[in-house]
CSV table of C-alpha atoms and ligand atoms in Angstrom, one decimal:
chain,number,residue,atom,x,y,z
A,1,UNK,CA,156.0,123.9,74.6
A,2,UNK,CA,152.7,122.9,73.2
A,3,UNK,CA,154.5,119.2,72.0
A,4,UNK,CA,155.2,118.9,75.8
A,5,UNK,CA,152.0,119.4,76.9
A,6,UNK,CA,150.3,117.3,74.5
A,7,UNK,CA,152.5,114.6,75.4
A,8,UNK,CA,152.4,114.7,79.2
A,9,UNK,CA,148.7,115.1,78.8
A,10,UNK,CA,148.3,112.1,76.5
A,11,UNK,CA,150.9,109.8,79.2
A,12,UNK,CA,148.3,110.8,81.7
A,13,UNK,CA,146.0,109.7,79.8
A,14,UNK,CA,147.0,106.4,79.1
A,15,UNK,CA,147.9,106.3,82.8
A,16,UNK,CA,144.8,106.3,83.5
A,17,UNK,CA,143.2,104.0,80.8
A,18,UNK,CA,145.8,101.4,82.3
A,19,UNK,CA,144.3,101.7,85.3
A,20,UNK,CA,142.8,98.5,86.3
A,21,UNK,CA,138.7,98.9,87.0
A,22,UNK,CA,138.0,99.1,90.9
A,23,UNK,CA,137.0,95.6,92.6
A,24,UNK,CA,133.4,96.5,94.1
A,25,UNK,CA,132.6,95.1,97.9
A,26,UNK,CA,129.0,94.8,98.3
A,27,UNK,CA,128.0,93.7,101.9
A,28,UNK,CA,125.3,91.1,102.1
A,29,UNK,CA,122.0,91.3,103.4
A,30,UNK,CA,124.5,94.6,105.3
A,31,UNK,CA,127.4,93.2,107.1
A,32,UNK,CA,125.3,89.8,108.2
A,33,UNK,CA,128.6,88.0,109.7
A,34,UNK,CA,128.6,90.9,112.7
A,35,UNK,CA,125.0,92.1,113.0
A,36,UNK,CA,121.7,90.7,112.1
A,37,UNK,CA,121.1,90.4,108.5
A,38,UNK,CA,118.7,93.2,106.7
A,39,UNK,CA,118.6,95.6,110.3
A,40,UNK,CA,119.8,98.9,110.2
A,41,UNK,CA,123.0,97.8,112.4
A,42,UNK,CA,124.1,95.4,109.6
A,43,UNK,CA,123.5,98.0,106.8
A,44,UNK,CA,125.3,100.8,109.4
A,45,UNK,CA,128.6,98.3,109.3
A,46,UNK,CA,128.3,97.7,106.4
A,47,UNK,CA,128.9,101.2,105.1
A,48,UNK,CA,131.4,101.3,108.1
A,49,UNK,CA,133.4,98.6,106.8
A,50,UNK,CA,133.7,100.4,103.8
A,51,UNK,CA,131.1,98.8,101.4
A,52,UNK,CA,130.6,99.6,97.9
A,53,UNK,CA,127.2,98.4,97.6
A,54,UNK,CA,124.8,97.6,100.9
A,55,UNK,CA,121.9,94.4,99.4
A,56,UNK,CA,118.5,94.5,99.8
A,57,UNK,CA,116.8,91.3,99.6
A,58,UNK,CA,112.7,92.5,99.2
A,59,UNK,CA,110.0,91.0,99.9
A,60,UNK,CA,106.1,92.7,100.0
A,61,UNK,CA,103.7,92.7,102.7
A,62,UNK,CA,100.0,92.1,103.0
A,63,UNK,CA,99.4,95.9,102.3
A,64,UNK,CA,101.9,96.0,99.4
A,65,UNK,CA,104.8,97.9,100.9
A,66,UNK,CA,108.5,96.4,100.0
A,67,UNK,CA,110.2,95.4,103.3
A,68,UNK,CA,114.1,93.6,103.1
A,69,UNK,CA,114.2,90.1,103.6
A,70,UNK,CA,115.6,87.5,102.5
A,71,UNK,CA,112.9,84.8,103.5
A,72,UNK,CA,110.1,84.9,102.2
A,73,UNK,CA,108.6,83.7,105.4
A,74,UNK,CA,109.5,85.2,108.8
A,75,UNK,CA,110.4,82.6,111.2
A,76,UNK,CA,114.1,81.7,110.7
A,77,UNK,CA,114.8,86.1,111.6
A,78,UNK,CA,112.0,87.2,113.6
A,79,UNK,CA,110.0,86.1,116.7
A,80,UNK,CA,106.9,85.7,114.7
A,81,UNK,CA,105.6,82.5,115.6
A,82,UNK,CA,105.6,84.1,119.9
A,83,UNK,CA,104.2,87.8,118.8
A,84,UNK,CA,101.3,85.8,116.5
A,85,UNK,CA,101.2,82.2,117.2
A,86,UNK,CA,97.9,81.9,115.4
A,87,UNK,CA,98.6,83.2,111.5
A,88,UNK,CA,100.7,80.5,110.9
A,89,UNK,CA,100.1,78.5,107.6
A,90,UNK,CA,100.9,75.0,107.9
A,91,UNK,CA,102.2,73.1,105.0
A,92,UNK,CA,103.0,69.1,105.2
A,93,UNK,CA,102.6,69.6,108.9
A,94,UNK,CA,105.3,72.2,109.0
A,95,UNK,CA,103.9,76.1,110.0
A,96,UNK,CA,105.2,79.2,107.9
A,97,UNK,CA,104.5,82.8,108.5
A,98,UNK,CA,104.4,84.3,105.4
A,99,UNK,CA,105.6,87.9,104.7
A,100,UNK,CA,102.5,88.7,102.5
A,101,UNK,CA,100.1,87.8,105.4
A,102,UNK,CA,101.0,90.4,107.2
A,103,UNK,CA,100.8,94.0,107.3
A,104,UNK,CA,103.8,96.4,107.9
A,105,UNK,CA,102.1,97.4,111.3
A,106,UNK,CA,102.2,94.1,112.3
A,107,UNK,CA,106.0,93.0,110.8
A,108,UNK,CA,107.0,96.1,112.6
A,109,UNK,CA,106.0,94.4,116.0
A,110,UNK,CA,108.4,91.9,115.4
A,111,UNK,CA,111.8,91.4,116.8
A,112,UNK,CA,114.4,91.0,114.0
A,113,UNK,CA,117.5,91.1,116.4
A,114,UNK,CA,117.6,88.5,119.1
A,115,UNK,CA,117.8,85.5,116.9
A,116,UNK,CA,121.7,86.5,115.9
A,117,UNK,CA,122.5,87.7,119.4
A,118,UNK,CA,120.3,89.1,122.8
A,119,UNK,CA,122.6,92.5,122.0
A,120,UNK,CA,120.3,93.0,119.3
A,121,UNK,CA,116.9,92.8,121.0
A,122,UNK,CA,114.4,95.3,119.1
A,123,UNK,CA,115.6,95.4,115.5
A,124,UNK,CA,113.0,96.2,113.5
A,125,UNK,CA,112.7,95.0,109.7
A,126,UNK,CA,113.2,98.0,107.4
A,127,UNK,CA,110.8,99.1,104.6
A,128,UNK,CA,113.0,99.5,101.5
A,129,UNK,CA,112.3,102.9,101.5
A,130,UNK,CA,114.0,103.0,104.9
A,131,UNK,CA,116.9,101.3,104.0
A,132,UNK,CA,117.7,104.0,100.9
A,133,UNK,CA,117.0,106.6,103.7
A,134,UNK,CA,120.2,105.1,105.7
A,135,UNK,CA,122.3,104.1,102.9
A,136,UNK,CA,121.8,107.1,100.3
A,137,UNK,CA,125.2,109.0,99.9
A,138,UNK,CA,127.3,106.6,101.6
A,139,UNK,CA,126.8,103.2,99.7
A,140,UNK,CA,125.2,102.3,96.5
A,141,UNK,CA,121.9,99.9,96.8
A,142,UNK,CA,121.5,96.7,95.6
A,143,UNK,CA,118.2,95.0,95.5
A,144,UNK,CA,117.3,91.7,94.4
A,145,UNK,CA,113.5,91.1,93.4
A,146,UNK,CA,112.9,88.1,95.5
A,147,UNK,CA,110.3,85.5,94.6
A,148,UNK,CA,108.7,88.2,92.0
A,149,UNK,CA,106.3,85.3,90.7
A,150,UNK,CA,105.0,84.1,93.9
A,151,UNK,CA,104.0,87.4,94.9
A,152,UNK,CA,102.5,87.9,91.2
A,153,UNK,CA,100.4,85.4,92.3
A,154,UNK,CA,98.9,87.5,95.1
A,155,UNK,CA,98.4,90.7,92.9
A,156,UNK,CA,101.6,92.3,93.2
A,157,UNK,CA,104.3,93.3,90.7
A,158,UNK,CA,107.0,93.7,92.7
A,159,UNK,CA,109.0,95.2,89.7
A,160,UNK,CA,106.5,98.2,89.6
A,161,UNK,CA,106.8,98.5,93.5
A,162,UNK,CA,110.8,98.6,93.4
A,163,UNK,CA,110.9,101.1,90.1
A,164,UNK,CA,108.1,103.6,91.7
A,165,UNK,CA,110.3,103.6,95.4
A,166,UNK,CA,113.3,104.7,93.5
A,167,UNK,CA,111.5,106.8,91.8
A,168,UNK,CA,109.5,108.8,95.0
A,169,UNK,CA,113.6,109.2,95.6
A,170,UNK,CA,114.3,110.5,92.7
A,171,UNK,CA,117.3,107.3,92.1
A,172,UNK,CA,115.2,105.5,88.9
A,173,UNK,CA,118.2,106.7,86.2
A,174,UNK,CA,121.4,105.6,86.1
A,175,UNK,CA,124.2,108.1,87.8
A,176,UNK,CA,120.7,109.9,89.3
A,177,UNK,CA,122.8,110.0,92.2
A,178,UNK,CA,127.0,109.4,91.6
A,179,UNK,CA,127.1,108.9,95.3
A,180,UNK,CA,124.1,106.0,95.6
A,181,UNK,CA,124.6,103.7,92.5
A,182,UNK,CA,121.8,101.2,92.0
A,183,UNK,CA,122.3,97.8,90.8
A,184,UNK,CA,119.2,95.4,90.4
A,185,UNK,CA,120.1,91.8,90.8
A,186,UNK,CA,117.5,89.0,90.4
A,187,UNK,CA,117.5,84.7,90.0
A,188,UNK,CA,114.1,85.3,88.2
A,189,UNK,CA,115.1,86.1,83.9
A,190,UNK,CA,111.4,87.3,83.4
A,191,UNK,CA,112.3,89.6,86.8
A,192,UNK,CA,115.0,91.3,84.8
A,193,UNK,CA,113.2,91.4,81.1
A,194,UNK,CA,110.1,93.1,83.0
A,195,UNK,CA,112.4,95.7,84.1
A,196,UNK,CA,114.6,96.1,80.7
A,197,UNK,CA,111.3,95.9,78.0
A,198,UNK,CA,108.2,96.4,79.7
A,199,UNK,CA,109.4,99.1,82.2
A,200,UNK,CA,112.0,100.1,80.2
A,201,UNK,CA,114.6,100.4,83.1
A,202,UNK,CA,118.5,101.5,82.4
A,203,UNK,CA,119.3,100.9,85.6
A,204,UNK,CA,122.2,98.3,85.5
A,205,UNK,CA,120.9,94.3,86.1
A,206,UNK,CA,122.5,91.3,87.1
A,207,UNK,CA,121.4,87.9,86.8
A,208,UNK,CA,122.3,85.6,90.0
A,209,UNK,CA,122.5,82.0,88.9
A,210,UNK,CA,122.4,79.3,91.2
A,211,UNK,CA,123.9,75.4,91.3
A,212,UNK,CA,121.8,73.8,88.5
A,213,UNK,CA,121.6,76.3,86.4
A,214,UNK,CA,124.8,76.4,85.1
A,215,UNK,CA,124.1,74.5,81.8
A,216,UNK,CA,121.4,77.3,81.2
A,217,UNK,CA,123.5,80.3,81.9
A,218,UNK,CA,127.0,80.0,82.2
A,219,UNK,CA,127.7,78.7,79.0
A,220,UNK,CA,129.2,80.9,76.0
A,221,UNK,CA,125.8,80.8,74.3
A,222,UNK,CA,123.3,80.9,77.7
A,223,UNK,CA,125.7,84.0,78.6
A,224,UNK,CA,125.1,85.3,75.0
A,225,UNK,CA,121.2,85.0,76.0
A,226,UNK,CA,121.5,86.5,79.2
A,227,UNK,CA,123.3,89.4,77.3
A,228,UNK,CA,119.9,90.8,76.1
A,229,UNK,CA,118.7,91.3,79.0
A,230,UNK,CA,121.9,91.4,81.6
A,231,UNK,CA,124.7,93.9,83.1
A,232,UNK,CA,126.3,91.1,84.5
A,233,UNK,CA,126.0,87.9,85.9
A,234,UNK,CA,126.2,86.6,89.8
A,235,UNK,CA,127.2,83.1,89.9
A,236,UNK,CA,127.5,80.8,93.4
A,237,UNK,CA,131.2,80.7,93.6
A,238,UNK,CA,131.7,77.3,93.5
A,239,UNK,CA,130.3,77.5,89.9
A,240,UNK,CA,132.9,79.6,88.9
A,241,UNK,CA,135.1,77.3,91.0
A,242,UNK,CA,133.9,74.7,89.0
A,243,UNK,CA,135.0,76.7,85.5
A,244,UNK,CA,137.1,79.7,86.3
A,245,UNK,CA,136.7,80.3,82.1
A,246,UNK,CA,133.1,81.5,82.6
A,247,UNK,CA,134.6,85.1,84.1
A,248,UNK,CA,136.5,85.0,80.6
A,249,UNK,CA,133.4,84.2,78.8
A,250,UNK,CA,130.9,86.5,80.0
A,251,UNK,CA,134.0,89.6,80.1
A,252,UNK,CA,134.4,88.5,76.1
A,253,UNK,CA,130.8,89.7,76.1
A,254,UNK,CA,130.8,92.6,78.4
A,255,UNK,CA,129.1,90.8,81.0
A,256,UNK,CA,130.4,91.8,84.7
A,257,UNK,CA,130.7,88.8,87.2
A,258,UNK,CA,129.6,89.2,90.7
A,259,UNK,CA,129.6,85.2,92.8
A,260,UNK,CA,128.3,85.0,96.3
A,261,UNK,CA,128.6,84.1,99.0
A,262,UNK,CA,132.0,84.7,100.7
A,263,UNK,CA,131.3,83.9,104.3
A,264,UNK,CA,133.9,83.8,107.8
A,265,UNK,CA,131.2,80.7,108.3
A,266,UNK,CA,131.7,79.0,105.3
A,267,UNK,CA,134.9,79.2,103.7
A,268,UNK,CA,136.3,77.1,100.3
A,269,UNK,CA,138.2,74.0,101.9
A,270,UNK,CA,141.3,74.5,99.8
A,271,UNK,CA,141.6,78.5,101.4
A,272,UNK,CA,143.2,79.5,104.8
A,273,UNK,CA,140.4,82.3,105.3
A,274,UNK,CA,137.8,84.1,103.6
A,275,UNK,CA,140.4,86.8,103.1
A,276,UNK,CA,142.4,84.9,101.2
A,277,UNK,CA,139.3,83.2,99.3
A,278,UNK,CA,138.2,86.5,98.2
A,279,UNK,CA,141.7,87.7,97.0
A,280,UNK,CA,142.0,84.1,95.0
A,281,UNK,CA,138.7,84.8,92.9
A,282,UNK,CA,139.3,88.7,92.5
A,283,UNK,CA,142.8,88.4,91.3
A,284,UNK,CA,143.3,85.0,90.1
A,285,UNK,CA,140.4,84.2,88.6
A,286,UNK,CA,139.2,88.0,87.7
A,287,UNK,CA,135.8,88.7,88.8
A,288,UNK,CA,134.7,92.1,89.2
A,289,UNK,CA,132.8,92.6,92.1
A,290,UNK,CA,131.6,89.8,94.9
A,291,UNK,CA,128.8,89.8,97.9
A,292,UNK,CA,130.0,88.9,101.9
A,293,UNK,CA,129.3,88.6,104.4
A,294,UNK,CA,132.5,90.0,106.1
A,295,UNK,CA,133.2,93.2,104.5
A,296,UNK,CA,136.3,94.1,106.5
A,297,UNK,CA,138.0,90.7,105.2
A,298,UNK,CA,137.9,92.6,101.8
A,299,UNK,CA,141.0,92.3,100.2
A,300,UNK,CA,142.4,96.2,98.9
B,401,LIG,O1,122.0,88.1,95.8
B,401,LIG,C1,123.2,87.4,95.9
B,401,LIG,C2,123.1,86.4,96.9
B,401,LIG,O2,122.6,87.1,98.0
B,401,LIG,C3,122.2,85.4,96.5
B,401,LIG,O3,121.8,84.5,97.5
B,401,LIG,O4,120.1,83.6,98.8
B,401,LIG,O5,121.7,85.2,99.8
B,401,LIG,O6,119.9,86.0,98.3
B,401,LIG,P1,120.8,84.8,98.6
B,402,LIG,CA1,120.4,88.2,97.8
């Protein structure tokens, strides 16, 4: 009797070590390809449509509180240049509105809606602090430090800033909260290092690398060097596209691999649909984990 058990326990077991590791969905800047990007509808779809992970791209403002954004100026997503024609900087006879020239008071005036559609008049930008309040105990969070040196520049560390937000909410240790997992993602190295050796985070990191960078990174030995420092790496798909070998690489190294950006808009020529684009690269080519913009095209 006690063989029997043994054995069906141990089957069970290995069952479940055969299991193959879930396929993570994070939804990008929310669920961008339905609702404005970085607004509290996009994040609410995005944990509607299922999402693993909901990203926050941050950015700081003039008084030093982390908003998500993915530009870090605010013209292409709010109505900035009507609400304060005046602050503009003007650079090669182009204007910018800066996200650090202004105070959350005043990026709170804005209108982050109507650009995507009228139905959308009065979005608001959310704090990050905000966006954990929505998302905690439905999603996980994913921020990505944003431009960390250009706002080092102006006095901030925006590494400090993200580690003591997750910390006022208690979510600064790994499985501090099973149901909000926290992934840090980052195209700045010295970003990530900051928060492994000087902050001494163990929250999990990911290294996004863009077209160009390839010959740095996503090589055996630049994935060997991003190793010290590294959970993972997020390629642009069409570098792994380019060399389908690199999932196989950094795996060989326990590096996850987590390419962007799979888009309704802006699908791979050779696919039929982003459905079928995503399926190609989680099951053919192996990845772990990818960012869209279309959540409910997420192949199961
Ligand atoms: O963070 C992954 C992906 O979002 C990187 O591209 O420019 O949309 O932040 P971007
Ligand atoms: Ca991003």
């Amino acid at each position: 009797m006690l063989r029997l058990l043994t054995c069906t326990v141990l089957v069970a077991g290995l069952a479940l070590a055969a299991q193959p590791a879930k396929k993570m969905l994070i939804a990008h800047r929310g669920a961008s390809g339905y609702a404005p990007e970085h607004t509290f509808a996009s994040y609410q779809l995005g944990i509607e449509q299922k999402a693993d992970f909901i990203e926050q791209d941050l950015q700081i403002t003039k008084d030093g509180v982390l908003v998500c954004l993915h530009d870090i100026t605010l013209e292409r997503t709010t109505d900035v240049e009507e609400v304060f024609p005046d602050r503009a900087t003007v650079e090669n006879g182009v204007k910018h509105w800066y996200v650090a020239d202004f105070t959350l008071a005043e990026i709170k005036r804005l209108d982050a809606g109507s650009w995507f559609n009228a139905k959308f008049k009065g979005a608001r930008v959310p704090t990050f602090a905000e966006a954990i309040q929505l998302v905690r105990g439905k999603a996980g969070l994913y921020p990505e430090t944003k431009e960390p040196e250009v706002y080092g520049k102006r006095g901030f560390e925006m590494e400090k800033l993200l580690m003591a937000e997750l910390k006022k909410h208690k979510l600064d240790a790994p499985n501090a909260d099973r149901k909000t997992p926290i992934i840090i993602q980052s195209f700045s190295p010295a970003s990530l290092r900051k928060l492994a050796f000087e902050l001494n985070s163990k929250l999990t990191r990911v290294l996004l690398v863009h077209d160009g960078s390839e010959k740095q990174w996503l090589t055996p030995d630049g994935l060997k060097e991003a190793k010290k420092f590294a959970d993972g790496i997020g390629p642009s798909k069409t570098l792994i596209e380019a060399e389908p070998k690199i999932v196989q690489w950094a795996h060989e190294l326990g590096l996850t691999v987590t390419p962007y950006t799979f888009r309704s808009a802006a699908v791979g020529k050779k696919y039929k649909d982003v459905r079928e684009e995503m399926r190609q690269f989680l099951f053919t080519y192996g990845v772990d984990a990818l960012f869209t913009d279309n959540p409910d095209q997420f192949p199961r």
